[in-house]
GROMACS .gro file of C-alpha atoms in nm:
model
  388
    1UNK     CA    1   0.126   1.579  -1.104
    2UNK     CA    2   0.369   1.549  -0.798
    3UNK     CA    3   0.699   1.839  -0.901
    4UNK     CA    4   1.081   1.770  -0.847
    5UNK     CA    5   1.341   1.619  -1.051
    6UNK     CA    6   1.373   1.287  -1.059
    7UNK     CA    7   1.701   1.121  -1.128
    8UNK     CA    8   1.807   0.870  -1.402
    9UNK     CA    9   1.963   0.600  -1.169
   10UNK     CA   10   1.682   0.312  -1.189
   11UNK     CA   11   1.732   0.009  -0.992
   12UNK     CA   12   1.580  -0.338  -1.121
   13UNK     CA   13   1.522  -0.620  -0.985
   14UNK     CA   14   1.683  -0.918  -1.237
   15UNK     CA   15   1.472  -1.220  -1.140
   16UNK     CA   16   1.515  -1.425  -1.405
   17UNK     CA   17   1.884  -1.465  -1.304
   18UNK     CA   18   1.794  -1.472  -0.947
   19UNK     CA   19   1.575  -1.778  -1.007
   20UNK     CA   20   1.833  -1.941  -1.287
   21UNK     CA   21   2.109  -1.917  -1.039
   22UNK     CA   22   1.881  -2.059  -0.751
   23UNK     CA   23   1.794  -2.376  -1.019
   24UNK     CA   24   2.158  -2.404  -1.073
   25UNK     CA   25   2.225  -2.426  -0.735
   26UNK     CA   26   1.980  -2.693  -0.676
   27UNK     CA   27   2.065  -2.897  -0.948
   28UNK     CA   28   2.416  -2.902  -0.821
   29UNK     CA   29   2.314  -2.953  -0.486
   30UNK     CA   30   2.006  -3.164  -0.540
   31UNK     CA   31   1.834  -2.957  -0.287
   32UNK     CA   32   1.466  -2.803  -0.229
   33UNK     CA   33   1.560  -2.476  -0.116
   34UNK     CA   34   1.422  -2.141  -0.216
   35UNK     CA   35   1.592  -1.900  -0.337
   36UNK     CA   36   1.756  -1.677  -0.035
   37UNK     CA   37   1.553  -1.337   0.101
   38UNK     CA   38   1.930  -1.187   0.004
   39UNK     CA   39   1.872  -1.214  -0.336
   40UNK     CA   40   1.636  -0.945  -0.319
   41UNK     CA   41   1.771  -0.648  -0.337
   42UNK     CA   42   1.790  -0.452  -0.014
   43UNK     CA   43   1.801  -0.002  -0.014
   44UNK     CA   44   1.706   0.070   0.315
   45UNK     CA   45   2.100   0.047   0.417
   46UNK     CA   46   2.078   0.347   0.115
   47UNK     CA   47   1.748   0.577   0.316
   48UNK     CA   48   1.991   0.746   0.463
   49UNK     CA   49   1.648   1.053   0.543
   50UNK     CA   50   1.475   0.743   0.753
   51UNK     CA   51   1.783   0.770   0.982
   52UNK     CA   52   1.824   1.144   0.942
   53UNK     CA   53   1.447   1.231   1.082
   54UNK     CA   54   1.503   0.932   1.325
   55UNK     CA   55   1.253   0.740   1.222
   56UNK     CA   56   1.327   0.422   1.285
   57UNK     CA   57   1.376   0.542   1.693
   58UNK     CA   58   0.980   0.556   1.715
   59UNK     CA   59   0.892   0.220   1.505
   60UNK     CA   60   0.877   0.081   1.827
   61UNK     CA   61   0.575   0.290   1.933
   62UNK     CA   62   0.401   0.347   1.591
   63UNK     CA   63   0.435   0.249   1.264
   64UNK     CA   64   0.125   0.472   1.161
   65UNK     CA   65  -0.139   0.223   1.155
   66UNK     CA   66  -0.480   0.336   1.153
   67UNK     CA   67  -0.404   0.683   0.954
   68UNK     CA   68  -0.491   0.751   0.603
   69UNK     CA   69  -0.237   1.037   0.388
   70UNK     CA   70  -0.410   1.176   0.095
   71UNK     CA   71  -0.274   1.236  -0.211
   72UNK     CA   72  -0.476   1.448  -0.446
   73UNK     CA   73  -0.383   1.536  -0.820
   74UNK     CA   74  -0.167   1.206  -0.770
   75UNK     CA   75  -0.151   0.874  -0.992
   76UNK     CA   76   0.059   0.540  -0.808
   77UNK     CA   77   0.089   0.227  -0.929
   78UNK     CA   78  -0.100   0.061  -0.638
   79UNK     CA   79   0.034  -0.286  -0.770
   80UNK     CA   80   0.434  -0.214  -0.718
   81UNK     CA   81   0.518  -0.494  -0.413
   82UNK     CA   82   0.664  -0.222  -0.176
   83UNK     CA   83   0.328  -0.043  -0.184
   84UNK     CA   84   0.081  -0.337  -0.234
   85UNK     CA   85  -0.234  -0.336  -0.006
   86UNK     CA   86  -0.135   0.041   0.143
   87UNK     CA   87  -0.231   0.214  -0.154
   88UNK     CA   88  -0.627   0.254  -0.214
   89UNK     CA   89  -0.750   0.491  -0.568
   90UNK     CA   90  -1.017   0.687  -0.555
   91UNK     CA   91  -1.142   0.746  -0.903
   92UNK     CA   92  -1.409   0.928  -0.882
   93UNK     CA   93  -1.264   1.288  -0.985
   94UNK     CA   94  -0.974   1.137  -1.272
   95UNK     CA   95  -0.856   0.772  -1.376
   96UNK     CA   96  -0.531   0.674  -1.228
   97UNK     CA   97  -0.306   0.738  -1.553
   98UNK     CA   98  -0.004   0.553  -1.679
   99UNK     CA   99   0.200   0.845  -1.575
  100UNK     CA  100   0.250   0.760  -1.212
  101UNK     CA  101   0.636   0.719  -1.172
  102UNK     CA  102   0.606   1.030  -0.936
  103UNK     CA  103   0.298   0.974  -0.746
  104UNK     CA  104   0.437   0.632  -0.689
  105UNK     CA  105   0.805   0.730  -0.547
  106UNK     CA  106   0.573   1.013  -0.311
  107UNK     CA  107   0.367   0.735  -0.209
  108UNK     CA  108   0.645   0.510  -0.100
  109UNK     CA  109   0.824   0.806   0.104
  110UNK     CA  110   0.532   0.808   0.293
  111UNK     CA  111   0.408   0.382   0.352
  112UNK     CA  112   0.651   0.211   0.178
  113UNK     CA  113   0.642  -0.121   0.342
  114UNK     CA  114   0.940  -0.344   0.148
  115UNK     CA  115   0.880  -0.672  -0.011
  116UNK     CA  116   1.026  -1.019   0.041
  117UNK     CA  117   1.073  -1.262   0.287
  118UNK     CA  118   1.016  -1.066   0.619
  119UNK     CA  119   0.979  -0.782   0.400
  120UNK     CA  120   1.346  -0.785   0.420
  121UNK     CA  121   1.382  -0.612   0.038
  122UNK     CA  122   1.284  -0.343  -0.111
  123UNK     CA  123   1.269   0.037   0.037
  124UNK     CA  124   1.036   0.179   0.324
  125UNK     CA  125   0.808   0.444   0.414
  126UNK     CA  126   0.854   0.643   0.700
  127UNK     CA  127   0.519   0.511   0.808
  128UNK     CA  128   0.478   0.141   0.689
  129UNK     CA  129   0.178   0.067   0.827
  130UNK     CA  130   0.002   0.376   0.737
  131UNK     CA  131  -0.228   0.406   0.411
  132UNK     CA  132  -0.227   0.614   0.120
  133UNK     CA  133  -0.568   0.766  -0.047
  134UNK     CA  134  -0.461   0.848  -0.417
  135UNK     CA  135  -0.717   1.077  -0.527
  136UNK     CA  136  -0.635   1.139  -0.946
  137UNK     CA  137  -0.743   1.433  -1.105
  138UNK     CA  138  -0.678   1.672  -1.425
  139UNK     CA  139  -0.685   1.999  -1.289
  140UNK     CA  140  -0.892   2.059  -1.045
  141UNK     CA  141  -0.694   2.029  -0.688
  142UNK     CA  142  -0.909   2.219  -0.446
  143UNK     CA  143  -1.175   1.957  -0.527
  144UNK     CA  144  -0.952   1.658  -0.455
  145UNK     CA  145  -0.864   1.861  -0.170
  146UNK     CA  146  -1.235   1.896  -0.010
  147UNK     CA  147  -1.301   1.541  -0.163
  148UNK     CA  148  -1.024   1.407   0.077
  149UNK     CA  149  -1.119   1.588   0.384
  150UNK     CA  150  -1.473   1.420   0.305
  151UNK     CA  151  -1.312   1.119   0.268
  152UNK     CA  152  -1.223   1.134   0.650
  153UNK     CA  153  -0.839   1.111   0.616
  154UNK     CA  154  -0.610   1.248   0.852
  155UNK     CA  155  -0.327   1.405   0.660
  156UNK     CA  156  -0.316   1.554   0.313
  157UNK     CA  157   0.002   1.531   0.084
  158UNK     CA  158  -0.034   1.838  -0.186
  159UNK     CA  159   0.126   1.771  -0.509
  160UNK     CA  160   0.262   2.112  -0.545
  161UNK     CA  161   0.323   2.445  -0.410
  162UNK     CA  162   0.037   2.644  -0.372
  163UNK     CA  163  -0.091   2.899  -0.642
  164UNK     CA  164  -0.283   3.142  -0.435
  165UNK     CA  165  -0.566   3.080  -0.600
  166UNK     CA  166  -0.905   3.159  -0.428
  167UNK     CA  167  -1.066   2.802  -0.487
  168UNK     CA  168  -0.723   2.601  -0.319
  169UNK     CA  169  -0.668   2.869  -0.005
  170UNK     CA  170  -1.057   2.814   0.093
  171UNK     CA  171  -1.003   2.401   0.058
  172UNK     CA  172  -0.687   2.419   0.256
  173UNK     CA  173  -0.941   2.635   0.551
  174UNK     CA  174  -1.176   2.350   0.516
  175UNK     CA  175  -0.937   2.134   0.578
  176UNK     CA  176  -0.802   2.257   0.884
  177UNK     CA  177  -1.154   2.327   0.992
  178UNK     CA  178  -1.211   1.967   0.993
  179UNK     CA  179  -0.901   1.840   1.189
  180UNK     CA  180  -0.698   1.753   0.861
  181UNK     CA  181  -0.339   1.866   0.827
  182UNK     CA  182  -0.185   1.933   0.523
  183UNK     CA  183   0.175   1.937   0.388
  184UNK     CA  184   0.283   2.043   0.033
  185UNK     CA  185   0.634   2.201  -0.093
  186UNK     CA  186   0.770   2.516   0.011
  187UNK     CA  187   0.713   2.774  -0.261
  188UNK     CA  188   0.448   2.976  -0.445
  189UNK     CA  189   0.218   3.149  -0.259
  190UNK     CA  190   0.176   3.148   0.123
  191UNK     CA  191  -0.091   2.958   0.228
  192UNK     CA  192  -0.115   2.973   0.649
  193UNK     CA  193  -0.329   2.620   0.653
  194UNK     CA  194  -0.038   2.450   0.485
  195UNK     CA  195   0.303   2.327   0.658
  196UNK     CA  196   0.549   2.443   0.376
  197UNK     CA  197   0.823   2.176   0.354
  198UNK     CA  198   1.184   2.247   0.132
  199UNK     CA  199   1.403   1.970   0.099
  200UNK     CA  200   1.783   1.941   0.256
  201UNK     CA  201   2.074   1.722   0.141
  202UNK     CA  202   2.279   1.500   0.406
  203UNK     CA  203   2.467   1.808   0.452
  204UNK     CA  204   2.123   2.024   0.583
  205UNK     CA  205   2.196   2.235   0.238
  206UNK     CA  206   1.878   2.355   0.079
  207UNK     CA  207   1.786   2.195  -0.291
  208UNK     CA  208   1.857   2.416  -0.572
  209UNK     CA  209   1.530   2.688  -0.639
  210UNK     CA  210   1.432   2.656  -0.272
  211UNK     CA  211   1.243   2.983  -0.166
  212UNK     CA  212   1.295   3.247   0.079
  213UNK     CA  213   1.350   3.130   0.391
  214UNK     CA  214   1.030   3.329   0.512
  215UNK     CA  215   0.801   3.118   0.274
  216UNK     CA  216   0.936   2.773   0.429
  217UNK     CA  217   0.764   2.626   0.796
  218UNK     CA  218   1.011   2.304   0.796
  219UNK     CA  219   1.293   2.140   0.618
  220UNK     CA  220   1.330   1.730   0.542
  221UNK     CA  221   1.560   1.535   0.378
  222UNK     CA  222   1.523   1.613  -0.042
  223UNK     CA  223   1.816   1.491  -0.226
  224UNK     CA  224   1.915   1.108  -0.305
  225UNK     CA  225   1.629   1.002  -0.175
  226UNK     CA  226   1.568   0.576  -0.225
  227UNK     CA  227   1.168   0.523  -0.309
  228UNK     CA  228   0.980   0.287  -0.536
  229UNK     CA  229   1.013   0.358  -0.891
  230UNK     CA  230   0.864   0.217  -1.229
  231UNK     CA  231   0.877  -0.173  -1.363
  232UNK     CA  232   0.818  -0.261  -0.969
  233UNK     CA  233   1.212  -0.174  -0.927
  234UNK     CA  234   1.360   0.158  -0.708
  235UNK     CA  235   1.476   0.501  -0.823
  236UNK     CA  236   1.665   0.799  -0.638
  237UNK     CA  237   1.431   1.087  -0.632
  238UNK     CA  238   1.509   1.492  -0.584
  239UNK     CA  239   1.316   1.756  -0.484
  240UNK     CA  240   1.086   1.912  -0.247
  241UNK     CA  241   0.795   1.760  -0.332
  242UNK     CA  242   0.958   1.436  -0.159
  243UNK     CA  243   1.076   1.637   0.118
  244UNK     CA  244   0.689   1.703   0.186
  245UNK     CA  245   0.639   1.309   0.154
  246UNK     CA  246   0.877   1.282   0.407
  247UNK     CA  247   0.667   1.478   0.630
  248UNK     CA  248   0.353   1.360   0.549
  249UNK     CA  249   0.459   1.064   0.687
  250UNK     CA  250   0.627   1.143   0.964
  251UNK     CA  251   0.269   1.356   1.070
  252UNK     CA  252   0.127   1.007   0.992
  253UNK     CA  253   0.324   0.831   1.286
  254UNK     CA  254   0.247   1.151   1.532
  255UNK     CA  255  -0.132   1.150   1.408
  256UNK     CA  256  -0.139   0.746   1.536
  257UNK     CA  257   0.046   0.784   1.853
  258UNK     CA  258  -0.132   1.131   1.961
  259UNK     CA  259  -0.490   1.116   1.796
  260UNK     CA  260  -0.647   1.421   2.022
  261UNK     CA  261  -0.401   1.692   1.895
  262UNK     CA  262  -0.531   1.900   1.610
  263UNK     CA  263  -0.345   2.020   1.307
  264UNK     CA  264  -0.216   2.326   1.445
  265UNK     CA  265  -0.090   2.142   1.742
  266UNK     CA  266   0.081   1.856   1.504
  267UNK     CA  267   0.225   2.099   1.314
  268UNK     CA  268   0.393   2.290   1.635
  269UNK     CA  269   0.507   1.952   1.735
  270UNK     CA  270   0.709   1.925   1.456
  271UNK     CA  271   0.833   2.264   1.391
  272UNK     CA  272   0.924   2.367   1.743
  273UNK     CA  273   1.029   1.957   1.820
  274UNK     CA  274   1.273   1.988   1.564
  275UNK     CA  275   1.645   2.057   1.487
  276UNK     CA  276   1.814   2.359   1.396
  277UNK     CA  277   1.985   2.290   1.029
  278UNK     CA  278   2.112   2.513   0.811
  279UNK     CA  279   2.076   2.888   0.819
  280UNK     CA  280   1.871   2.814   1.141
  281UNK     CA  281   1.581   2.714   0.944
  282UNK     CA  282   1.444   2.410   1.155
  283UNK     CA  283   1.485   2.069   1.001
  284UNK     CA  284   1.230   1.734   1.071
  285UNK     CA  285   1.352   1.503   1.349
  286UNK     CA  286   1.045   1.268   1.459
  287UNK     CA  287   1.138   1.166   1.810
  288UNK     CA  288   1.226   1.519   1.905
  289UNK     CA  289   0.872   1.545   1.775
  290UNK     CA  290   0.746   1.289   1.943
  291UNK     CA  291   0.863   1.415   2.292
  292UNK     CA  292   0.715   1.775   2.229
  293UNK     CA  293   0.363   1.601   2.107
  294UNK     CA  294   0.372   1.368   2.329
  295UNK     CA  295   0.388   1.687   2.609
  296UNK     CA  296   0.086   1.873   2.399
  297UNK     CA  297  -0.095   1.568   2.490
  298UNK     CA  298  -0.063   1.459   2.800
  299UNK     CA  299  -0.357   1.723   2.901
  300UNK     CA  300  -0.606   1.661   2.620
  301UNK     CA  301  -0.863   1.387   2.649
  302UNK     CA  302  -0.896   1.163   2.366
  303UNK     CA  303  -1.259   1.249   2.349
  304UNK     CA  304  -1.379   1.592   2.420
  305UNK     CA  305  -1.590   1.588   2.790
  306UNK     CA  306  -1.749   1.924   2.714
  307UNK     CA  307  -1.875   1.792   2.418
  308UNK     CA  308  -1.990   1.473   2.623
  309UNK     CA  309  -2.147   1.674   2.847
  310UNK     CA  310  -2.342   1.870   2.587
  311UNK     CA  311  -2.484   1.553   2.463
  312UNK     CA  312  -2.555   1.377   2.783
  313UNK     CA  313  -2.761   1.691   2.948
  314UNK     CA  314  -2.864   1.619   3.279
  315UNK     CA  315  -2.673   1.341   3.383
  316UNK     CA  316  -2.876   1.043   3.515
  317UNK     CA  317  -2.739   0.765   3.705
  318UNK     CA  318  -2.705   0.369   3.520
  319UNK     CA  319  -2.912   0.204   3.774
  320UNK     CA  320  -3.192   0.480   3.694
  321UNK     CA  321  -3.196   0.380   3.336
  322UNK     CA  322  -3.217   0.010   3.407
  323UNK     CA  323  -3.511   0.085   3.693
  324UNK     CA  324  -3.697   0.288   3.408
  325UNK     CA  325  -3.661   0.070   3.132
  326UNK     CA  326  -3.793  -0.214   3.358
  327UNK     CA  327  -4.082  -0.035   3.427
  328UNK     CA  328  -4.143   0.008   3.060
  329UNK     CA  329  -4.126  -0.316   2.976
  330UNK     CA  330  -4.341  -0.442   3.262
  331UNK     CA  331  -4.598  -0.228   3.151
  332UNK     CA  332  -4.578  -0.351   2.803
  333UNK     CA  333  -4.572  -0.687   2.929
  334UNK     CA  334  -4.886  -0.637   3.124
  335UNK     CA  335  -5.103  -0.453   2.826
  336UNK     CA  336  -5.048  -0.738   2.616
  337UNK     CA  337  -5.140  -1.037   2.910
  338UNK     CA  338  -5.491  -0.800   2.901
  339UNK     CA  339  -5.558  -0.782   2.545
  340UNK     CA  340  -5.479  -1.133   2.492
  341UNK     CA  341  -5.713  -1.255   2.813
  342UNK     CA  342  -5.991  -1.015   2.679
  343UNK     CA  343  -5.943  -1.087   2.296
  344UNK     CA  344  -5.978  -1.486   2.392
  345UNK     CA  345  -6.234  -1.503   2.650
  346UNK     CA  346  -6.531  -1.431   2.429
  347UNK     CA  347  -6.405  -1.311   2.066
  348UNK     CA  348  -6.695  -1.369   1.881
  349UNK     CA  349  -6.964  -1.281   2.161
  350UNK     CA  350  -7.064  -1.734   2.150
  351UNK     CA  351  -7.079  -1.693   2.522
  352UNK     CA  352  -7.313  -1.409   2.532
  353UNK     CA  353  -7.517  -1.547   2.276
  354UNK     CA  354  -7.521  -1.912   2.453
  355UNK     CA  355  -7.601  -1.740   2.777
  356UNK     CA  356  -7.886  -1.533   2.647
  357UNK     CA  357  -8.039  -1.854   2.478
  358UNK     CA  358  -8.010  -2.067   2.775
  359UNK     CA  359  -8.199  -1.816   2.944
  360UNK     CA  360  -8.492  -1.774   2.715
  361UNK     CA  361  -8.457  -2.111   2.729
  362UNK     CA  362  -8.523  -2.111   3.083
  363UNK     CA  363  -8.810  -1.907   3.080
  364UNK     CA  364  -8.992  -2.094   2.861
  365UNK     CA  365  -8.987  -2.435   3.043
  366UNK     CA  366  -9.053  -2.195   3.384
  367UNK     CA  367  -9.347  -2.086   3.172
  368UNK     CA  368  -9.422  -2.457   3.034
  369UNK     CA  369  -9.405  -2.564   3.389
  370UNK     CA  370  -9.705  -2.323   3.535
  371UNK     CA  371  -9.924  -2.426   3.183
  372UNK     CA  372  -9.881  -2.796   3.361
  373UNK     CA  373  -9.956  -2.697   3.685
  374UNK     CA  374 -10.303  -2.535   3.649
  375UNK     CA  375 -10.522  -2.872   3.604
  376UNK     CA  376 -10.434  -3.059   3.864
  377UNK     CA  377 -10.498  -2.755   4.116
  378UNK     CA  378 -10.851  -2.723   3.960
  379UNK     CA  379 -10.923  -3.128   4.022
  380UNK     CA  380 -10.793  -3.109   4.381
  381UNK     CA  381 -11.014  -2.810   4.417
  382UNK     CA  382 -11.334  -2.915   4.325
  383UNK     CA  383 -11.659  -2.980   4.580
  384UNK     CA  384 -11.658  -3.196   4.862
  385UNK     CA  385 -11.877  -3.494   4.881
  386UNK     CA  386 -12.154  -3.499   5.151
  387UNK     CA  387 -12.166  -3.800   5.380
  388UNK     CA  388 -12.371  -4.042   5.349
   0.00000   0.00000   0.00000
């Protein structure tokens, strides 16, 4: 279960008035209009992190599409309209329980995507076209961990701080083995294959209970943060758990624009492209990211050539490949003209047999023919008559 403290302000949508005061309307003005996109509550004016991180400044590039953020040990109500259709639950470690109020409000830091007309309502995501992977479980992280990675996602949203244990450090190393970077809250025990987010206020203070300063990697906005919350209305959220959200996401809209760099080279992006907040500790700023990513980039292939190369062997040319599997064919061709003129000219051996018959045949009526001949030599070779 996702940590922090979540506060009691809940906003609700009330459409049951919104719609009575749209029939008024109509029946006063006998018109056919819908009810106005304004009548849907708007909180985005409220995100005041999506400006903070500068967000919004990179939208124009990436949105995150094309990246998946895990979420293991995590229940979200896949069905609330600011999440609907980014949100996927994998099952197959835990059911996705009741209980999701947290897991949903992390979910919607990260791919929130508003609701209404022109998805003008609502909150959003710091990467709205982005997906989430909610991967419920009852205990057993490091396994949703390594099921994730399997899972092929890009980015993996811990629920929690790390507890040192043996079974989660060795899942976090698999995952940055396998090109997967993962954020989780600042806290707990050190974990080097984990970028350890605390959260700030507006004013770049740290939360209340943030660690040391040497346990945290990065800071990101934590306090009065604007995210879905429960009966498909908003809440204000605290903690840095969401901080990490916040991250997640923003590593979601890096991971789509710059697909070559690896997790170590994400993560440098972020923590040296940042700015300096309180105490010095660096704080999240996504275009300042952006620039230094976009710099680790510019020299990296988007697929590896010595690994092309190491598959290709000795390189032969296109036209040599056509040429040879011309030849091929040909031959092929050619075999089967053969069998099929040798399998039909004779494939019963009739000919043979015919031929063989017509010439005993012919022998015999050579044979019949001498028989005739012998008589009529004898009569013309008889004795002469004397003369008279």
């Amino acid at each position: 279960m996702l940590g922090g403290n979540s506060r009691s302000r809940t906003y609700k949508r009330h459409l049951l008035g919104v719609v009575a005061g749209a029939c008024a309307s109509l029946a006063v003005l006998g018109g056919t209009a819908a009810p106005a996109a304004a009548d849907i509550p708007d909180f985005r004016p409220e995100q005041w992190a999506l400006t903070s991180i500068g967000a919004q400044e990179v939208w124009e590039r990436t949105e995150g599409r094309g990246v998946t953020v895990a979420m293991p040990g995590a229940s979200v109500d896949e069905e609330h309209p600011d999440l609907r259709d980014n949100v996927e639950i994998d099952t197959e470690l835990g059911e996705n329980g009741t209980a999701n109020q947290q897991g949903t409000a992390a979910a919607a830091l990260v791919v929130a995507h508003g609701h209404g007309m022109d998805a003008d309502g609502g909150v959003l995501g710091v990467a709205p076209e982005a997906s989430v992977l909610a991967i419920p479980t009852e205990g057993d992280l490091s396994k949703a961990v390594r099921h994730a990675v399997e899972r092929g996602v890009q980015v993996i949203l811990l629920p929690r701080a790390g507890d040192g244990s043996e079974a989660l450090l060795e899942a976090t190393a698999f995952a940055a083995d396998r090109d997967t970077l993962v954020v989780g809250p600042a806290g707990g025990e050190e974990d080097p294959n984990v970028l350890a987010v605390a959260g700030v206020d507006q004013n770049g203070g740290l939360v209340p209970e943030s660690p040391d300063a040497s346990l945290i990697d990065l800071t990101a906005p934590g306090v009065e943060l604007e995210t879905a919350g429960p009966d498909m209305g908003q809440t204000q959220v605290d903690g840095a758990p969401y901080a990490a959200a916040i991250t997640a996401g923003a590593a979601a809209l890096l991971t789509a624009e710059y697909p070559q760099l690896d997790p170590a080279q994400l993560r440098d992006a972020m923590v040296e492209g940042s700015q300096e907040g309180s105490g010095g500790l660096p704080t999240l700023h996504v275009e300042s990211a952006m620039a230094r990513a976009s710099g680790e980039a510019q020299d990296i292939p988007l697929i590896d050539e010595n690994l092309v190369q190491e598959d290709q062997g000795v390189h032969i040319p296109l036209w040599m490949w056509f040429a040879l599997i011309g030849l091929v064919l040909a031959i092929i061709v050619l075999g089967l003209v053969l069998w099929v003129r040798r399998s039909s000219a004779d494939p019963y051996g009739v000919k043979a047999e015919r031929e063989a018959e017509e010439e005993e045949l012919a022998l015999e009526r050579a044979a019949q023919a001498r028989e005739e001949e012998r008589p009529s030599r004898r009569r013309k070779g008889g004795r002469r008559r004397k003369s008279k």
